[in-house]
PDB file of C-alpha atoms in Angstrom:
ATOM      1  CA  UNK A  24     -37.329  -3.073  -7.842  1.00 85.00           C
ATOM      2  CA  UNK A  25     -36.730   0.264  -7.593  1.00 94.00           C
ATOM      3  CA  UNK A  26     -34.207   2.086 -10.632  1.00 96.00           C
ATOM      4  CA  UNK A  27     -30.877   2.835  -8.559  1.00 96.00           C
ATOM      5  CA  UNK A  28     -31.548  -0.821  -6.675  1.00 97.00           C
ATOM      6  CA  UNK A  29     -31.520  -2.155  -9.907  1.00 97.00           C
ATOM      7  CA  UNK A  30     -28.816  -0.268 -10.699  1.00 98.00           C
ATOM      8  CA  UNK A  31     -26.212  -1.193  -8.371  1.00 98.00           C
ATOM      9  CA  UNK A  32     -27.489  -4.678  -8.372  1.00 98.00           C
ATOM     10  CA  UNK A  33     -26.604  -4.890 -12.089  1.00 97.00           C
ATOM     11  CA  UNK A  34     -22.732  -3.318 -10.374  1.00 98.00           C
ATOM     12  CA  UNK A  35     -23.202  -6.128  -8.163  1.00 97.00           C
ATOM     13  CA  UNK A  36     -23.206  -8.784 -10.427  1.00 97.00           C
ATOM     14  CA  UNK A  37     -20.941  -7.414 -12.816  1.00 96.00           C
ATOM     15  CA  UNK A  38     -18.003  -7.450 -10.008  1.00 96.00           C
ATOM     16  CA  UNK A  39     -19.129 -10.934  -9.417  1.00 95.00           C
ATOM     17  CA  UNK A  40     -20.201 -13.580 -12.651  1.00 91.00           C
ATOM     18  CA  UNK A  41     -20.620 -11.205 -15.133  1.00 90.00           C
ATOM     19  CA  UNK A  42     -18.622 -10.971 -18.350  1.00 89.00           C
ATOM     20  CA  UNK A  43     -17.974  -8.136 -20.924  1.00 88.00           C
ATOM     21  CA  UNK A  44     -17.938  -7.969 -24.722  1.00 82.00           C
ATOM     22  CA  UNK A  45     -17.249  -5.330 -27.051  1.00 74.00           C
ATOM     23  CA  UNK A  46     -16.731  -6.788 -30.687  1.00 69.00           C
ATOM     24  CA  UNK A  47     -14.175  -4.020 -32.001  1.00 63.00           C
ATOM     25  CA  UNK A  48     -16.327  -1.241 -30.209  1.00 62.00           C
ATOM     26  CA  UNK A  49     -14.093   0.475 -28.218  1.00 73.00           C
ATOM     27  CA  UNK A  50     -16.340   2.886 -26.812  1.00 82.00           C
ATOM     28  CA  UNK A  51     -19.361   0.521 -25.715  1.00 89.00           C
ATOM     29  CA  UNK A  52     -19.373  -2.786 -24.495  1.00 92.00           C
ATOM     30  CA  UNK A  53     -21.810  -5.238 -22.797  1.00 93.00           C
ATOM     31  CA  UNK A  54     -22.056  -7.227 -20.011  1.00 94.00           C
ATOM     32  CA  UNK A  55     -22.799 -10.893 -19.940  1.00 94.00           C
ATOM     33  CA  UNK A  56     -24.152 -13.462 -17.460  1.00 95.00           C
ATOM     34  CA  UNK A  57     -23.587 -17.315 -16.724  1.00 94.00           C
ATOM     35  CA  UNK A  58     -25.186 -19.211 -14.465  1.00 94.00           C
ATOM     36  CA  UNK A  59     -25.022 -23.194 -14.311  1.00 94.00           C
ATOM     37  CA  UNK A  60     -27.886 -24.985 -14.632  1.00 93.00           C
ATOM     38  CA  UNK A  61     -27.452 -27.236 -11.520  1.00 92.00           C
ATOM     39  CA  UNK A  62     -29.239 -24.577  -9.747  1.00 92.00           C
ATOM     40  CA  UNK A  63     -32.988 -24.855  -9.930  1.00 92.00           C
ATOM     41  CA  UNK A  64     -32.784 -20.881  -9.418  1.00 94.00           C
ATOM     42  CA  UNK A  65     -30.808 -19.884 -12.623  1.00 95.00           C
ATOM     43  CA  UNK A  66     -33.351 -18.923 -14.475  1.00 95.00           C
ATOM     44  CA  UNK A  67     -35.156 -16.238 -11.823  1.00 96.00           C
ATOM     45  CA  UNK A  68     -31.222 -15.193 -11.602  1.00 96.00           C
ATOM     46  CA  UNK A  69     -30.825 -14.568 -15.233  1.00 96.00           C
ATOM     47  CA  UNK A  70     -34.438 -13.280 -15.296  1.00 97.00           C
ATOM     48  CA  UNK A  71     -33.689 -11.132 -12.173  1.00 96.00           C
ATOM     49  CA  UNK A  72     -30.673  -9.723 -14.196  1.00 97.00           C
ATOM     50  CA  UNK A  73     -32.787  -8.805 -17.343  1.00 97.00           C
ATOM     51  CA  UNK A  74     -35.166  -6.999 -15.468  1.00 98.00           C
ATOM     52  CA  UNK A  75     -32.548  -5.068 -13.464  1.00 97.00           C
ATOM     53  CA  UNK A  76     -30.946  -4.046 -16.844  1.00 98.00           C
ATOM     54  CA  UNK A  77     -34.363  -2.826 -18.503  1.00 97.00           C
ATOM     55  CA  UNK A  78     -35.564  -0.862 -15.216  1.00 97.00           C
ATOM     56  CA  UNK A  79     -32.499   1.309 -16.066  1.00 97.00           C
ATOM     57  CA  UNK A  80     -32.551   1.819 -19.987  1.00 96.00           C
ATOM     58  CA  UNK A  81     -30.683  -1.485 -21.018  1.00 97.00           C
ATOM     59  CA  UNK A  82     -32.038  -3.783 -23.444  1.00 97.00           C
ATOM     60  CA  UNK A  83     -30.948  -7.788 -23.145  1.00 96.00           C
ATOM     61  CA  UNK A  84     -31.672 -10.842 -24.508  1.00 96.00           C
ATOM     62  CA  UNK A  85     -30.961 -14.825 -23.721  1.00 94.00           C
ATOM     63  CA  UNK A  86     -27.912 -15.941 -25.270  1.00 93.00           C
ATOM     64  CA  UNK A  87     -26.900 -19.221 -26.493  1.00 91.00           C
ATOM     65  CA  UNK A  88     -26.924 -21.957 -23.211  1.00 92.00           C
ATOM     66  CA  UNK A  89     -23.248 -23.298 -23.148  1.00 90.00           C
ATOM     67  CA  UNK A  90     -20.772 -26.136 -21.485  1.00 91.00           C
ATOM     68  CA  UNK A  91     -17.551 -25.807 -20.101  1.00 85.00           C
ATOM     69  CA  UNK A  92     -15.300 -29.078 -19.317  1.00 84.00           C
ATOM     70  CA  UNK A  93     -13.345 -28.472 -16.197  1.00 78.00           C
ATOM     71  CA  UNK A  94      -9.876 -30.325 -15.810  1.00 78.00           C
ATOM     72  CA  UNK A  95     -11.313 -33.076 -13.854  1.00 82.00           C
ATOM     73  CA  UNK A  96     -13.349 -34.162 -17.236  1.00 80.00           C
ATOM     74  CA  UNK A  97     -16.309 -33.116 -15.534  1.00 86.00           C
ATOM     75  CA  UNK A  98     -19.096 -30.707 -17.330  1.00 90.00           C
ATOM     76  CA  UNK A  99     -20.865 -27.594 -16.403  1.00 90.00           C
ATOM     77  CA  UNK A 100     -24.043 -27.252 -18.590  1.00 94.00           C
ATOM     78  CA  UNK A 101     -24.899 -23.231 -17.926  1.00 94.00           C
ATOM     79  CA  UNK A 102     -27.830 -20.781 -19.152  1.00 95.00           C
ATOM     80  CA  UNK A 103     -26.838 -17.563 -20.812  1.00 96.00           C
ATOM     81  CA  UNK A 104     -27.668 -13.979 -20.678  1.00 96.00           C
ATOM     82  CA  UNK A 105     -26.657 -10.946 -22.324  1.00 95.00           C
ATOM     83  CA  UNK A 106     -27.054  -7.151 -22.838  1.00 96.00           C
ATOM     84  CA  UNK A 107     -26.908  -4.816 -25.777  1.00 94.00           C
ATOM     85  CA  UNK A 108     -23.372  -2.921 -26.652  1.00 93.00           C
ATOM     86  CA  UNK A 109     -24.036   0.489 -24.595  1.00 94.00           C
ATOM     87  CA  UNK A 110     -21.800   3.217 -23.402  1.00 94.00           C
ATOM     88  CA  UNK A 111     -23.483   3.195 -20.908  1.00 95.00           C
ATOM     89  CA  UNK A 112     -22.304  -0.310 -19.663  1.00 94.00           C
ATOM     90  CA  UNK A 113     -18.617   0.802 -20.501  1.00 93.00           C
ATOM     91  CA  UNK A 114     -19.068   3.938 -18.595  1.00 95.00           C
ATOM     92  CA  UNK A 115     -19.858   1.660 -14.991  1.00 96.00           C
ATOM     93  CA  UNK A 116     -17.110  -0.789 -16.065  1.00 93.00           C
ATOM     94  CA  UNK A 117     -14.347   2.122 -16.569  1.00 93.00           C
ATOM     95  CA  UNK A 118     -15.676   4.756 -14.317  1.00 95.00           C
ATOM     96  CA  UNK A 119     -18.006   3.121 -11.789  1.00 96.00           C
ATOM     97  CA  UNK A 120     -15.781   0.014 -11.028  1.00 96.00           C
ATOM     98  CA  UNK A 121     -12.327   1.153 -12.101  1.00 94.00           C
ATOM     99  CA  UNK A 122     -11.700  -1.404 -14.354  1.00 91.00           C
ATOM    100  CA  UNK A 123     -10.362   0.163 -17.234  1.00 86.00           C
ATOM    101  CA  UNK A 124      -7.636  -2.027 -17.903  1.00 76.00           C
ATOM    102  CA  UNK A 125      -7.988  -4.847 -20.354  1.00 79.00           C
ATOM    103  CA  UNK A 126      -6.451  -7.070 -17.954  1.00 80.00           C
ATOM    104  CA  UNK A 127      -9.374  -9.561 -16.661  1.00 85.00           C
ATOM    105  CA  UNK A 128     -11.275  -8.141 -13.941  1.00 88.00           C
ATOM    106  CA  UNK A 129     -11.061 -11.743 -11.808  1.00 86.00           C
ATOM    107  CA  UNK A 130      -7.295 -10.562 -11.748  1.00 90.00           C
ATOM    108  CA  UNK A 131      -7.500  -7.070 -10.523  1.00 93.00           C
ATOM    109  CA  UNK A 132      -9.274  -5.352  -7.965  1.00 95.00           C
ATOM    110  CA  UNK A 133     -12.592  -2.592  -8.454  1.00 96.00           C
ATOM    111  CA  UNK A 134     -11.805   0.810  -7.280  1.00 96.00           C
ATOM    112  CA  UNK A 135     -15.640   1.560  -5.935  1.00 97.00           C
ATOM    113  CA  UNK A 136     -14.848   3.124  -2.704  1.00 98.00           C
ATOM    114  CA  UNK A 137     -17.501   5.532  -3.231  1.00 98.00           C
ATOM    115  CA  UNK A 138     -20.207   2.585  -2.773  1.00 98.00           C
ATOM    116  CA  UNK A 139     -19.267   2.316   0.550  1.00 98.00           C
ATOM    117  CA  UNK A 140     -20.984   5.924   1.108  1.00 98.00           C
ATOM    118  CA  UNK A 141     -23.984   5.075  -0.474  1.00 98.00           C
ATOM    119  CA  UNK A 142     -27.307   4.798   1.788  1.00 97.00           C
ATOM    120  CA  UNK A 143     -28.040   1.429   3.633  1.00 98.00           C
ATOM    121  CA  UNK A 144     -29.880  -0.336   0.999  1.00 98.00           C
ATOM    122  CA  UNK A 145     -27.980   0.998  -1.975  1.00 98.00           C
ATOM    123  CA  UNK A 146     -24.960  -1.007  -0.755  1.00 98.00           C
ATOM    124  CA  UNK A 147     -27.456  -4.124  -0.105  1.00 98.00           C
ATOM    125  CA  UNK A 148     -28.304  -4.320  -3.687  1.00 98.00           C
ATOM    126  CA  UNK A 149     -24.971  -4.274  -4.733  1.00 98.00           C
ATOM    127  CA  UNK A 150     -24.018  -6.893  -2.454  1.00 98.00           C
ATOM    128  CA  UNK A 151     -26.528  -8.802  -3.327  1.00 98.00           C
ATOM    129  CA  UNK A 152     -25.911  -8.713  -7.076  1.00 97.00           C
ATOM    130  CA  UNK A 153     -22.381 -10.009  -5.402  1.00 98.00           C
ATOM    131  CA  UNK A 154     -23.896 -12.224  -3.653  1.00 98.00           C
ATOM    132  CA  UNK A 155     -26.143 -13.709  -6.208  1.00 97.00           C
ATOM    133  CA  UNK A 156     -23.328 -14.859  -8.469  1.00 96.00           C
ATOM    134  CA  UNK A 157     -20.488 -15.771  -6.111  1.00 97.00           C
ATOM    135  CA  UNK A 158     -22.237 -16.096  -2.524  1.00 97.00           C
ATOM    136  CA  UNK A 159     -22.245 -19.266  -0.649  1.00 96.00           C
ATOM    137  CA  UNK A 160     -24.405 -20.487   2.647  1.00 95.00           C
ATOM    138  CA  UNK A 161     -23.242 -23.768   4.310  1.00 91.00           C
ATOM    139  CA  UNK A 162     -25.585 -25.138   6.878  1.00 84.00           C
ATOM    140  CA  UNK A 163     -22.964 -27.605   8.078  1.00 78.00           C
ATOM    141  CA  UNK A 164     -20.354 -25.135   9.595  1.00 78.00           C
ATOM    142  CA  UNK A 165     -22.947 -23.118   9.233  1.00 84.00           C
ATOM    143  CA  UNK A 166     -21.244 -20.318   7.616  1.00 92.00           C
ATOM    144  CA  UNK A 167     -21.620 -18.172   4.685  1.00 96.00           C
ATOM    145  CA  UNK A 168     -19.619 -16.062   2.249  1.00 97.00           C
ATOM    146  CA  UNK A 169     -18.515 -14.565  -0.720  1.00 98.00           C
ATOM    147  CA  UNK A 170     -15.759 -16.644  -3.161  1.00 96.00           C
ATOM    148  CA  UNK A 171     -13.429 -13.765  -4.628  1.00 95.00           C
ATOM    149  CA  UNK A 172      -9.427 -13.708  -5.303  1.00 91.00           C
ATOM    150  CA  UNK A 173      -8.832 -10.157  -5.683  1.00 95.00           C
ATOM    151  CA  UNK A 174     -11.770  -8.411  -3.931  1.00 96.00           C
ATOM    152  CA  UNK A 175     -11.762  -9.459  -0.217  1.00 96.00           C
ATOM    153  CA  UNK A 176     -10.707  -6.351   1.514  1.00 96.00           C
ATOM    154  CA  UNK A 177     -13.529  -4.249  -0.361  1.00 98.00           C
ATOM    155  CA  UNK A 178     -16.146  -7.263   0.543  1.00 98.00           C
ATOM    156  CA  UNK A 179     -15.240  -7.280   3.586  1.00 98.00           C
ATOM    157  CA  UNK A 180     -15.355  -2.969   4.319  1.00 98.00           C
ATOM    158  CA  UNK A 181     -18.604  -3.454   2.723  1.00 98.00           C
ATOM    159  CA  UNK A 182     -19.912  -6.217   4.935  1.00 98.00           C
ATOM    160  CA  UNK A 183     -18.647  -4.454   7.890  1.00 98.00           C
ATOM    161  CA  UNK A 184     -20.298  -1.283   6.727  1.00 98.00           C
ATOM    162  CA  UNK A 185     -24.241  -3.344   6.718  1.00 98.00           C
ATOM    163  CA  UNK A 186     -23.044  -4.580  10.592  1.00 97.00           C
ATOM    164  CA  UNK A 187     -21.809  -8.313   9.451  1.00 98.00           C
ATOM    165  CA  UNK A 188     -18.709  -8.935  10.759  1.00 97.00           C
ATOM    166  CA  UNK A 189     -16.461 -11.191   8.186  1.00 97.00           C
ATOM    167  CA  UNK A 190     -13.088 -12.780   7.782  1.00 96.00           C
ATOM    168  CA  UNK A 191     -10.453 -13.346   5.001  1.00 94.00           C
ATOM    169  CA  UNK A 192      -9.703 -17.183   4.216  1.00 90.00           C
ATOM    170  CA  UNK A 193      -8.005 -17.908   0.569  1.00 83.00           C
ATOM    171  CA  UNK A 194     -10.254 -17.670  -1.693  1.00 88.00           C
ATOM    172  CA  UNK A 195     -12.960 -16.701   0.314  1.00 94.00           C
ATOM    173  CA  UNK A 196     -14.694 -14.136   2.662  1.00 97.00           C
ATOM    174  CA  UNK A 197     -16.315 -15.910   5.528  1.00 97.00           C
ATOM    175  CA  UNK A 198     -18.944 -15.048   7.661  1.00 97.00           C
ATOM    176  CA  UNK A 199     -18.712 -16.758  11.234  1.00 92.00           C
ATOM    177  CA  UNK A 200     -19.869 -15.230  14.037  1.00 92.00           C
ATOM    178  CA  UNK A 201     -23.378 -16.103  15.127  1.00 89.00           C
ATOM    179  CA  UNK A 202     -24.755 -12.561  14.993  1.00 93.00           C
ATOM    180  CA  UNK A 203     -23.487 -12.078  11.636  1.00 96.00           C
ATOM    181  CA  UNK A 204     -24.927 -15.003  10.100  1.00 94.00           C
ATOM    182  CA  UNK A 205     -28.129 -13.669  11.411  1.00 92.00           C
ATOM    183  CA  UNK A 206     -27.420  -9.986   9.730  1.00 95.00           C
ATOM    184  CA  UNK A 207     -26.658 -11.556   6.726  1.00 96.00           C
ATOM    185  CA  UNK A 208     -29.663 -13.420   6.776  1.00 94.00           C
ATOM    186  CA  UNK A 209     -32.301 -10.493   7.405  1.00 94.00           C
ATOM    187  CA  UNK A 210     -30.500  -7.855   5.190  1.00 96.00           C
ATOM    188  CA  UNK A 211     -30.890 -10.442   2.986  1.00 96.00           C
ATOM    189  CA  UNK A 212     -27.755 -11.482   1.382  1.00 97.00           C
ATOM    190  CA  UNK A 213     -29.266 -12.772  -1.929  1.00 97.00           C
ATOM    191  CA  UNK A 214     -32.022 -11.689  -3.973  1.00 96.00           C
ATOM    192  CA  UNK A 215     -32.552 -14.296  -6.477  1.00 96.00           C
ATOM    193  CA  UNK A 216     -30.127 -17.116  -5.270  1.00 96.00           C
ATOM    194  CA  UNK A 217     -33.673 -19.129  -3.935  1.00 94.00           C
ATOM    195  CA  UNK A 218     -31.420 -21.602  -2.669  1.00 93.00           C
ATOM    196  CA  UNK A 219     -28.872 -19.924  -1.177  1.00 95.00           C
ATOM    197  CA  UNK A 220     -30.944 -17.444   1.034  1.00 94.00           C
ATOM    198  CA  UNK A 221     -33.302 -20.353   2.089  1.00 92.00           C
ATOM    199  CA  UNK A 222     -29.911 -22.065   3.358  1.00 91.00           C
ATOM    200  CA  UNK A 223     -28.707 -18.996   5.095  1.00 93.00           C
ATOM    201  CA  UNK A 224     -32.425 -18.513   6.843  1.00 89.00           C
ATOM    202  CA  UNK A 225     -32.360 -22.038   7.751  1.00 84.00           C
ATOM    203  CA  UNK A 226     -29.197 -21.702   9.378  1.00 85.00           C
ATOM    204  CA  UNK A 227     -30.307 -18.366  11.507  1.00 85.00           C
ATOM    205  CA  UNK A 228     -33.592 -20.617  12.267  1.00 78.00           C
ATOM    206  CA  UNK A 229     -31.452 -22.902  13.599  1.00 77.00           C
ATOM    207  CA  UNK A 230     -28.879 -20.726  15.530  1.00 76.00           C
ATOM    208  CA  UNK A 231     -31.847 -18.984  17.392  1.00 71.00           C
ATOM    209  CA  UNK A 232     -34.203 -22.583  18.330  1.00 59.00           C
ATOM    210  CA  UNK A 233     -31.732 -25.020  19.179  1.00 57.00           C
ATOM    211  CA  UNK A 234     -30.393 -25.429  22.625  1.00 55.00           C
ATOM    212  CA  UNK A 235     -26.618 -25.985  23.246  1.00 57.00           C
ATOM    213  CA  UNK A 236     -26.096 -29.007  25.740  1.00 67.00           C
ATOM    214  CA  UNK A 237     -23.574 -31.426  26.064  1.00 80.00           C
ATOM    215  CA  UNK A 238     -23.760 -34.358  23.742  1.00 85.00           C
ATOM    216  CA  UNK A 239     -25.788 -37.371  24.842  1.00 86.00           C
ATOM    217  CA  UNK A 240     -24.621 -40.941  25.028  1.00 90.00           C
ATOM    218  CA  UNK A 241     -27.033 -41.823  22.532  1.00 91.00           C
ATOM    219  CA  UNK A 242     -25.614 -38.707  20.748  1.00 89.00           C
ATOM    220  CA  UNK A 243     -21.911 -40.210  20.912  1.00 92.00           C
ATOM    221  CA  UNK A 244     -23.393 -43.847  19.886  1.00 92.00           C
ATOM    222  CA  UNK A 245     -24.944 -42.103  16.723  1.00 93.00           C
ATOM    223  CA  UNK A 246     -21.644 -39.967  15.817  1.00 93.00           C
ATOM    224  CA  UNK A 247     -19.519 -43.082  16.215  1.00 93.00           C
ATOM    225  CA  UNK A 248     -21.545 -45.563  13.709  1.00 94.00           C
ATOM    226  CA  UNK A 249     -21.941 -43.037  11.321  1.00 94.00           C
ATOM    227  CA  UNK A 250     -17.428 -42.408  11.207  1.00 93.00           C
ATOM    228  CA  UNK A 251     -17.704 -46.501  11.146  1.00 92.00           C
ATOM    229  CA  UNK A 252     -19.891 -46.123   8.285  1.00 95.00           C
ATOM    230  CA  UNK A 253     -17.322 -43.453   6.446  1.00 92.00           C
ATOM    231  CA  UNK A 254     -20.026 -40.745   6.760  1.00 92.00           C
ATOM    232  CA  UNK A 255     -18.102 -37.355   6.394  1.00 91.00           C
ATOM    233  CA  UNK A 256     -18.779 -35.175   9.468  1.00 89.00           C
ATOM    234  CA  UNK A 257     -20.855 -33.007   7.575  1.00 84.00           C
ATOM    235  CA  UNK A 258     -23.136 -35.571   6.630  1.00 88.00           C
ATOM    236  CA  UNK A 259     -22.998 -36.468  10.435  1.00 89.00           C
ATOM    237  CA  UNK A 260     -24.396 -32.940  11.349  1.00 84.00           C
ATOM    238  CA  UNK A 261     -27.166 -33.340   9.264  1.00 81.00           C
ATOM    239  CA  UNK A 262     -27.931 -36.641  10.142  1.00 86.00           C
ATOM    240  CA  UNK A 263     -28.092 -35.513  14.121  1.00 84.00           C
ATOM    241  CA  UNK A 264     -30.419 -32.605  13.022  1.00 78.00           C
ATOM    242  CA  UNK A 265     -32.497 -34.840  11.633  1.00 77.00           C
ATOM    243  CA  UNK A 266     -32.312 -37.613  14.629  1.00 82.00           C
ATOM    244  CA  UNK A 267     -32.396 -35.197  17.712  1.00 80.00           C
ATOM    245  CA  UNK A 268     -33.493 -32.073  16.309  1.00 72.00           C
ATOM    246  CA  UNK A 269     -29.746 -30.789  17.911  1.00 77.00           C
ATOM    247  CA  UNK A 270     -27.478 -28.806  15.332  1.00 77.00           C
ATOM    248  CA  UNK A 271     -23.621 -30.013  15.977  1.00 81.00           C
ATOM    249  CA  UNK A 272     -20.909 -28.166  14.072  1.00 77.00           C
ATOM    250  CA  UNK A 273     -18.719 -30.130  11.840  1.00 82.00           C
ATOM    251  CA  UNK A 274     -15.756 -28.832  13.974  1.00 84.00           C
ATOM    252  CA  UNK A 275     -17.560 -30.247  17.164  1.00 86.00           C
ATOM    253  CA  UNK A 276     -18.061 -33.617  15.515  1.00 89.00           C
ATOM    254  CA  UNK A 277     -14.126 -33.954  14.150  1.00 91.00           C
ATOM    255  CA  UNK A 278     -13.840 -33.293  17.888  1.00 91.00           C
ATOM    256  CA  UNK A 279     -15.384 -36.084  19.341  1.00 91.00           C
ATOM    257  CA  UNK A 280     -14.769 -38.530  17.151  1.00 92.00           C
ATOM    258  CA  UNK A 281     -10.735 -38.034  17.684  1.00 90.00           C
ATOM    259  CA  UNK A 282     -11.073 -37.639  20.977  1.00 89.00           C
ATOM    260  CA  UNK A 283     -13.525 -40.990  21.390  1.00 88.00           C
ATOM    261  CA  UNK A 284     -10.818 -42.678  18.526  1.00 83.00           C
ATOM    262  CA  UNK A 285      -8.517 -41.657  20.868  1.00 73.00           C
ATOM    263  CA  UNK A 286      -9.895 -43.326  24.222  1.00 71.00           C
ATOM    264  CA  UNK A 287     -10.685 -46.416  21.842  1.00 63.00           C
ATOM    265  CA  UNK A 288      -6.343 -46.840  21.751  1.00 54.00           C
ATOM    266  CA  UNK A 289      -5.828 -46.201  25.216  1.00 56.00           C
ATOM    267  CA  UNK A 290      -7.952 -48.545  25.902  1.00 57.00           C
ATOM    268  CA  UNK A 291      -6.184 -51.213  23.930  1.00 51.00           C
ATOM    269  CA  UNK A 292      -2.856 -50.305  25.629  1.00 50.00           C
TER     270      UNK A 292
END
């Protein structure tokens, strides 16, 4: 990785999961990094991060690994990384990102307008240091995004600015449109999300080899014992993937099961 990739990758994940930390020093600070350990690829993430930090002058080390109890009771084991109190961190927090106040940056917005006039693959590393910590790819929509509260519009500019189109949708930016799934996928979105790139490639593989046709009766059979069965329509996608080879969106399936439910009373009457 090349210095100013790493660079505004490090900006990158800093909008997104990381954390700051300046024990009483009010004119350096550090950054921090989470990432839970249900994903196999947390540890090239937090690696990924470390290396990005030395390649511009930033020492780091692993912090403590950590749990945090969410309302629901249920537990989060997570891995831990952190840099050294710099200036030099403060100085892309304040300056860099806007985000001078001391109000938490998940509740106020960056001011980074200048990214969006940095060359092509500037702006990719910073979204994919974005991406990285708050991206998402869902092969059942298929879809893929970015989960923010109080960034959209920037994401968004930015996304638009690399040619993929996106949407807003509370909390998160959505990427819909065929084509764009496909830009995201080849710019690509994430750099050491493993899992969530190989979703998003496996969802342009699939957009570009399988043939639309109407659905089959043996198709309609399959989609209606699987509702019997309380399989969500998700599930259902997969499982016609994996039958037929044909990719159905969820949407498509919600579809035809109301509208088969639907025949089913008329029928009755």
């Amino acid at each position: 990785m090349l210095k100013h990739f790493a660079f505004m990758y490090i900006l990158g994940v800093i909008v997104s999961d990381g954390g700051f930390s300046s024990s009483g020093v009010h004119t350096s600070t550090c950054v921090k990094l989470s990432a839970s350990k249900t994903y196999y690829w947390s540890k090239d993430f937090g690696r990924g991060f470390r290396y990005a930090l030395a390649k511009v002058g930033i020492s780091s080390m692993r912090d403590k690994d950590g749990v945090t109890r969410h309302e629901n009771g249920k537990t989060v084991e997570f891995r831990s990384w952190r840099s050294f109190q710099t200036p030099f961190v403060r100085w892309m927090k304040d300056s860099l990102l806007g985000l001078r106040s001391s109000t938490p940056k998940s509740q106020i917005p960056i001011q980074a307008d200048w990214i969006l006039r940095m060359p092509h693959d500037w702006r990719v590393a910073f979204l994919q240091g974005v991406s990285d910590g708050d991206g998402w790819a869902n092969i059942t929509e298929p879809n893929a995004g970015i989960t923010s509260m109080v960034n959209k519009d920037f994401l968004i500019r930015l996304l638009t600015s690399l040619g993929v189109e996106a949407s807003r949708s509370t909390p998160n930016v959505i990427i819909r449109k065929k084509d764009a799934v496909r830009r995201a996928a080849r710019l690509p979105m994430f750099r050491h999300a493993a899992g969530r790139q190989e979703r998003l490639t496996r969802i342009m593989v699939m957009l570009d080899s399988v043939k639309r046709r109407r659905i089959s009766e043996e198709e309609l059979k399959t989609i209606m014992a699987l509702h019997k069965q309380r399989f969500s329509s998700g599930q259902i996608t997969k499982e016609l993937l994996s039958k037929f080879g044909i990719f159905r969106r969820s949407s498509t399936i919600r579809n035809v099961i109301k509208r088969n439910s639907k025949k089913k009373v008329e029928n009755l009457d």
